[in-house]
Tab-separated table of C-alpha atoms in Angstrom:
chain	number	residue	atom	x	y	z
A	5	UNK	CA	-0.338	-0.095	-0.219
A	6	UNK	CA	1.468	3.056	-1.099
A	7	UNK	CA	1.356	5.875	2.628
A	8	UNK	CA	0.855	9.330	2.331
A	9	UNK	CA	2.451	11.021	5.254
A	10	UNK	CA	1.493	14.282	5.688
A	11	UNK	CA	2.529	17.573	7.626
A	12	UNK	CA	2.904	18.785	10.052
A	13	UNK	CA	-0.136	17.348	12.099
A	14	UNK	CA	-1.539	20.584	13.362
A	15	UNK	CA	-0.058	24.224	12.194
A	16	UNK	CA	-1.380	27.429	14.449
A	17	UNK	CA	-2.137	31.163	11.817
A	18	UNK	CA	-3.777	33.980	11.696
A	19	UNK	CA	-6.390	35.379	9.282
A	20	UNK	CA	-4.226	37.222	6.601
A	21	UNK	CA	-1.430	33.710	6.864
A	22	UNK	CA	0.139	32.114	3.828
A	23	UNK	CA	0.195	28.278	4.955
A	24	UNK	CA	1.687	25.901	3.472
A	25	UNK	CA	0.684	21.887	4.015
A	26	UNK	CA	2.414	18.695	2.174
A	27	UNK	CA	1.964	15.733	1.228
A	28	UNK	CA	4.788	13.077	0.744
A	29	UNK	CA	4.088	9.687	-0.534
A	30	UNK	CA	5.948	6.757	-0.123
A	31	UNK	CA	6.050	5.919	-3.890
A	32	UNK	CA	5.903	7.905	-6.886
A	33	UNK	CA	1.506	8.388	-7.472
A	34	UNK	CA	2.706	11.149	-10.521
A	35	UNK	CA	-0.361	13.637	-10.328
A	36	UNK	CA	-3.190	11.384	-8.620
A	37	UNK	CA	-3.362	13.734	-5.637
A	38	UNK	CA	-6.310	15.389	-4.199
A	39	UNK	CA	-6.835	17.594	-1.555
A	40	UNK	CA	-9.836	18.047	0.862
A	41	UNK	CA	-11.134	20.497	3.450
A	42	UNK	CA	-13.168	19.237	6.637
A	43	UNK	CA	-15.170	20.942	8.992
A	44	UNK	CA	-16.258	19.039	12.193
A	45	UNK	CA	-19.310	17.234	12.013
A	46	UNK	CA	-18.739	17.929	8.571
A	47	UNK	CA	-18.294	15.311	5.006
A	48	UNK	CA	-15.195	16.442	3.332
A	49	UNK	CA	-15.194	18.946	0.500
A	50	UNK	CA	-13.566	18.823	-2.691
A	51	UNK	CA	-10.187	21.417	-2.918
A	52	UNK	CA	-7.678	20.843	-5.351
A	53	UNK	CA	-7.383	17.536	-8.142
A	54	UNK	CA	-4.804	16.208	-10.056
A	55	UNK	CA	-2.169	17.921	-7.773
A	56	UNK	CA	-2.531	21.495	-9.072
A	57	UNK	CA	-6.464	21.790	-10.101
A	58	UNK	CA	-9.182	23.773	-8.482
A	59	UNK	CA	-11.682	22.121	-8.265
A	60	UNK	CA	-15.003	24.289	-9.378
A	61	UNK	CA	-16.323	26.786	-6.692
A	62	UNK	CA	-13.151	26.909	-4.480
A	63	UNK	CA	-11.422	30.408	-4.095
A	64	UNK	CA	-8.674	30.842	-5.667
A	65	UNK	CA	-6.579	31.651	-3.072
A	66	UNK	CA	-6.204	27.492	-2.692
A	67	UNK	CA	-3.294	25.861	-4.754
A	68	UNK	CA	-1.804	22.798	-5.505
A	69	UNK	CA	1.155	21.756	-6.624
A	70	UNK	CA	3.908	18.434	-6.431
A	71	UNK	CA	4.475	15.507	-8.861
A	72	UNK	CA	5.874	12.411	-8.186
A	73	UNK	CA	5.961	11.138	-4.019
A	74	UNK	CA	6.223	15.297	-3.026
A	75	UNK	CA	2.677	17.934	-2.754
A	76	UNK	CA	1.623	20.947	-1.196
A	77	UNK	CA	-1.145	22.709	-0.634
A	78	UNK	CA	-1.018	26.681	-0.211
A	79	UNK	CA	-3.731	28.478	1.354
A	80	UNK	CA	-2.368	32.484	0.031
A	81	UNK	CA	-3.836	34.289	3.010
A	82	UNK	CA	-5.802	32.725	5.129
A	83	UNK	CA	-9.921	33.588	6.001
A	84	UNK	CA	-11.982	32.578	8.904
A	85	UNK	CA	-13.475	30.195	7.005
A	86	UNK	CA	-10.936	28.262	6.588
A	87	UNK	CA	-10.036	27.092	10.091
A	88	UNK	CA	-10.702	23.375	9.316
A	89	UNK	CA	-8.526	19.602	8.940
A	90	UNK	CA	-7.019	19.895	5.586
A	91	UNK	CA	-5.801	16.061	3.711
A	92	UNK	CA	-4.842	14.615	0.871
A	93	UNK	CA	-5.701	11.273	-1.063
A	94	UNK	CA	-3.538	9.382	-3.195
A	95	UNK	CA	-5.982	7.618	-6.393
A	96	UNK	CA	-2.529	6.559	-7.611
A	97	UNK	CA	-3.316	2.973	-6.796
A	98	UNK	CA	-5.751	0.332	-4.941
A	99	UNK	CA	-6.316	0.739	-1.655
A	100	UNK	CA	-6.021	4.146	-2.121
A	101	UNK	CA	-5.074	6.106	0.652
A	102	UNK	CA	-5.490	9.192	2.920
A	103	UNK	CA	-2.516	11.613	5.054
A	104	UNK	CA	-3.234	11.603	8.441
A	105	UNK	CA	-4.527	15.151	7.841
A	106	UNK	CA	-3.503	18.701	9.082
A	107	UNK	CA	-5.773	20.992	12.195
A	108	UNK	CA	-5.431	24.679	10.674
A	109	UNK	CA	-6.974	26.210	13.823
A	110	UNK	CA	-6.423	30.130	14.530
A	111	UNK	CA	-3.543	31.290	16.732
B	21	UNK	CA	-29.075	19.830	-7.347
B	22	UNK	CA	-25.946	17.156	-7.318
B	23	UNK	CA	-26.574	14.853	-4.268
B	24	UNK	CA	-25.394	12.181	-1.964
B	25	UNK	CA	-27.854	10.879	1.090
B	26	UNK	CA	-26.735	8.266	3.144
B	27	UNK	CA	-29.037	6.302	5.583
B	28	UNK	CA	-29.232	2.783	7.305
B	29	UNK	CA	-25.978	3.433	10.649
B	30	UNK	CA	-27.488	2.602	13.924
B	31	UNK	CA	-26.202	0.327	16.634
B	32	UNK	CA	-25.337	-3.276	16.134
B	33	UNK	CA	-23.713	-6.397	18.738
B	34	UNK	CA	-20.523	-7.811	17.326
B	35	UNK	CA	-20.694	-10.370	14.610
B	36	UNK	CA	-23.908	-8.396	13.541
B	37	UNK	CA	-24.606	-7.058	10.094
B	38	UNK	CA	-25.856	-3.873	8.819
B	39	UNK	CA	-27.174	-2.438	4.795
B	40	UNK	CA	-25.975	1.545	4.477
B	41	UNK	CA	-27.548	2.780	1.428
B	42	UNK	CA	-26.479	5.795	-0.401
B	43	UNK	CA	-29.160	7.652	-2.911
B	44	UNK	CA	-28.118	9.744	-5.634
B	45	UNK	CA	-29.475	12.626	-6.870
B	46	UNK	CA	-28.986	15.250	-9.959
B	47	UNK	CA	-26.722	13.455	-11.700
B	48	UNK	CA	-26.270	10.467	-14.219
B	49	UNK	CA	-25.825	7.400	-11.170
B	50	UNK	CA	-25.131	5.263	-13.805
B	51	UNK	CA	-22.050	6.555	-15.442
B	52	UNK	CA	-20.088	7.532	-12.576
B	53	UNK	CA	-17.995	5.091	-10.070
B	54	UNK	CA	-18.792	5.307	-6.135
B	55	UNK	CA	-17.146	4.595	-3.229
B	56	UNK	CA	-17.721	4.083	0.485
B	57	UNK	CA	-14.862	5.923	2.788
B	58	UNK	CA	-15.053	5.732	6.437
B	59	UNK	CA	-14.064	7.874	9.995
B	60	UNK	CA	-13.624	6.544	13.376
B	61	UNK	CA	-14.041	9.262	15.947
B	62	UNK	CA	-11.359	11.384	16.193
B	63	UNK	CA	-9.797	9.253	13.322
B	64	UNK	CA	-8.344	10.126	9.818
B	65	UNK	CA	-10.301	9.069	6.220
B	66	UNK	CA	-10.214	5.524	5.245
B	67	UNK	CA	-10.921	4.749	1.801
B	68	UNK	CA	-13.702	1.319	2.161
B	69	UNK	CA	-14.204	-0.045	-1.449
B	70	UNK	CA	-15.310	1.575	-4.773
B	71	UNK	CA	-17.795	0.195	-7.446
B	72	UNK	CA	-17.030	0.429	-11.508
B	73	UNK	CA	-19.977	1.692	-14.007
B	74	UNK	CA	-19.618	-2.273	-14.580
B	75	UNK	CA	-19.880	-3.002	-11.195
B	76	UNK	CA	-16.945	-4.437	-10.611
B	77	UNK	CA	-15.339	-3.818	-6.901
B	78	UNK	CA	-12.658	-2.980	-4.743
B	79	UNK	CA	-12.401	-3.203	-1.062
B	80	UNK	CA	-9.480	-2.293	2.062
B	81	UNK	CA	-8.021	-5.840	3.294
B	82	UNK	CA	-9.151	-4.976	6.202
B	83	UNK	CA	-12.758	-5.568	5.224
B	84	UNK	CA	-12.736	-8.567	2.501
B	85	UNK	CA	-14.876	-11.095	2.626
B	86	UNK	CA	-17.068	-9.191	5.089
B	87	UNK	CA	-18.304	-6.385	3.422
B	88	UNK	CA	-19.603	-6.481	0.204
B	89	UNK	CA	-20.574	-3.405	-2.150
B	90	UNK	CA	-23.162	-3.117	-4.886
B	91	UNK	CA	-25.485	-0.700	-6.705
B	92	UNK	CA	-28.972	-0.427	-8.528
B	93	UNK	CA	-28.312	1.697	-11.245
B	94	UNK	CA	-32.580	1.746	-11.339
B	95	UNK	CA	-32.212	3.521	-8.396
B	96	UNK	CA	-29.394	5.136	-8.174
B	97	UNK	CA	-28.084	3.625	-4.778
B	98	UNK	CA	-25.332	2.220	-3.897
B	99	UNK	CA	-25.489	-0.714	-0.864
B	100	UNK	CA	-22.543	-1.422	1.608
B	101	UNK	CA	-23.372	-4.617	3.373
B	102	UNK	CA	-21.497	-4.909	6.359
B	103	UNK	CA	-21.375	-8.318	8.297
B	104	UNK	CA	-19.112	-10.153	11.206
B	105	UNK	CA	-18.781	-6.223	12.253
B	106	UNK	CA	-16.092	-5.064	14.707
B	107	UNK	CA	-15.621	-3.195	17.446
B	108	UNK	CA	-13.011	-1.148	14.659
B	109	UNK	CA	-15.320	-0.732	12.015
B	110	UNK	CA	-17.497	1.971	13.723
B	111	UNK	CA	-17.136	4.918	12.199
B	112	UNK	CA	-18.581	7.535	9.758
B	113	UNK	CA	-19.411	5.820	6.975
B	114	UNK	CA	-19.645	8.112	3.297
B	115	UNK	CA	-20.269	7.436	0.194
B	116	UNK	CA	-18.496	9.601	-2.561
B	117	UNK	CA	-18.804	10.056	-6.167
B	118	UNK	CA	-15.505	9.745	-8.194
B	119	UNK	CA	-15.294	12.600	-10.548
B	120	UNK	CA	-14.748	11.857	-14.159
B	121	UNK	CA	-11.221	12.234	-15.174
B	122	UNK	CA	-10.926	13.936	-12.156
B	123	UNK	CA	-9.103	10.734	-9.606
B	124	UNK	CA	-10.584	12.108	-6.885
B	125	UNK	CA	-14.154	12.250	-4.549
B	126	UNK	CA	-16.036	15.558	-6.199
B	127	UNK	CA	-19.315	15.342	-4.600
B	128	UNK	CA	-19.449	13.225	-0.657
B	129	UNK	CA	-22.632	12.810	1.068
B	130	UNK	CA	-23.383	13.714	4.748
B	131	UNK	CA	-22.430	10.702	6.393
B	132	UNK	CA	-24.153	7.858	8.562
B	133	UNK	CA	-22.674	6.470	11.588
B	134	UNK	CA	-22.331	3.134	12.774
B	135	UNK	CA	-21.952	1.817	16.635
B	136	UNK	CA	-20.178	-1.769	17.011
B	137	UNK	CA	-20.368	-2.323	20.306
B	138	UNK	CA	-22.843	-4.512	22.940
């Protein structure tokens, strides 16, 4: 199975900050990486697919980059509604695997 | 509106069975691969199973032989039959749609809680 290692596991930041979250795959997954936001008690929501494509309706302050084994999610200027848990998902090979999540908290 | 609505969760004893349903609306269900993902309390997301448009299925090792995914395209519904349930199966179960060409899950249901306990 492909292991997805996400860092950091938690992050404190302020409104307006630029933040970066990283996912590293245990083997190359090409661009088969997506990012999700999850708020308490809610289902995950797709932010980025194929590593760098912005899902329709997602604000442009979210961006993704990377290929192969190293990927990043960047939020250019944090807004109050962005405080949530973020996780990555590889869909390169079965079983699909998620990163363990990054809890983005208000500083 | 494109949406997925899960049902069927609840409290079940270890060794028991439960069938989850996920009703789709607002899109051509038969054209999409569908997935189940679970999340134990306070834990991360875990992919559970996939069913392709033609009915081919795949499972994570921890549920193989115990869970069965199926679909009824006439009812726009995907199911997860869960047998021989264990305490470690306790989780919120989400169904999700695999977006065509996205290599990602673009639509998620609200989730249904399954608790396995005596």
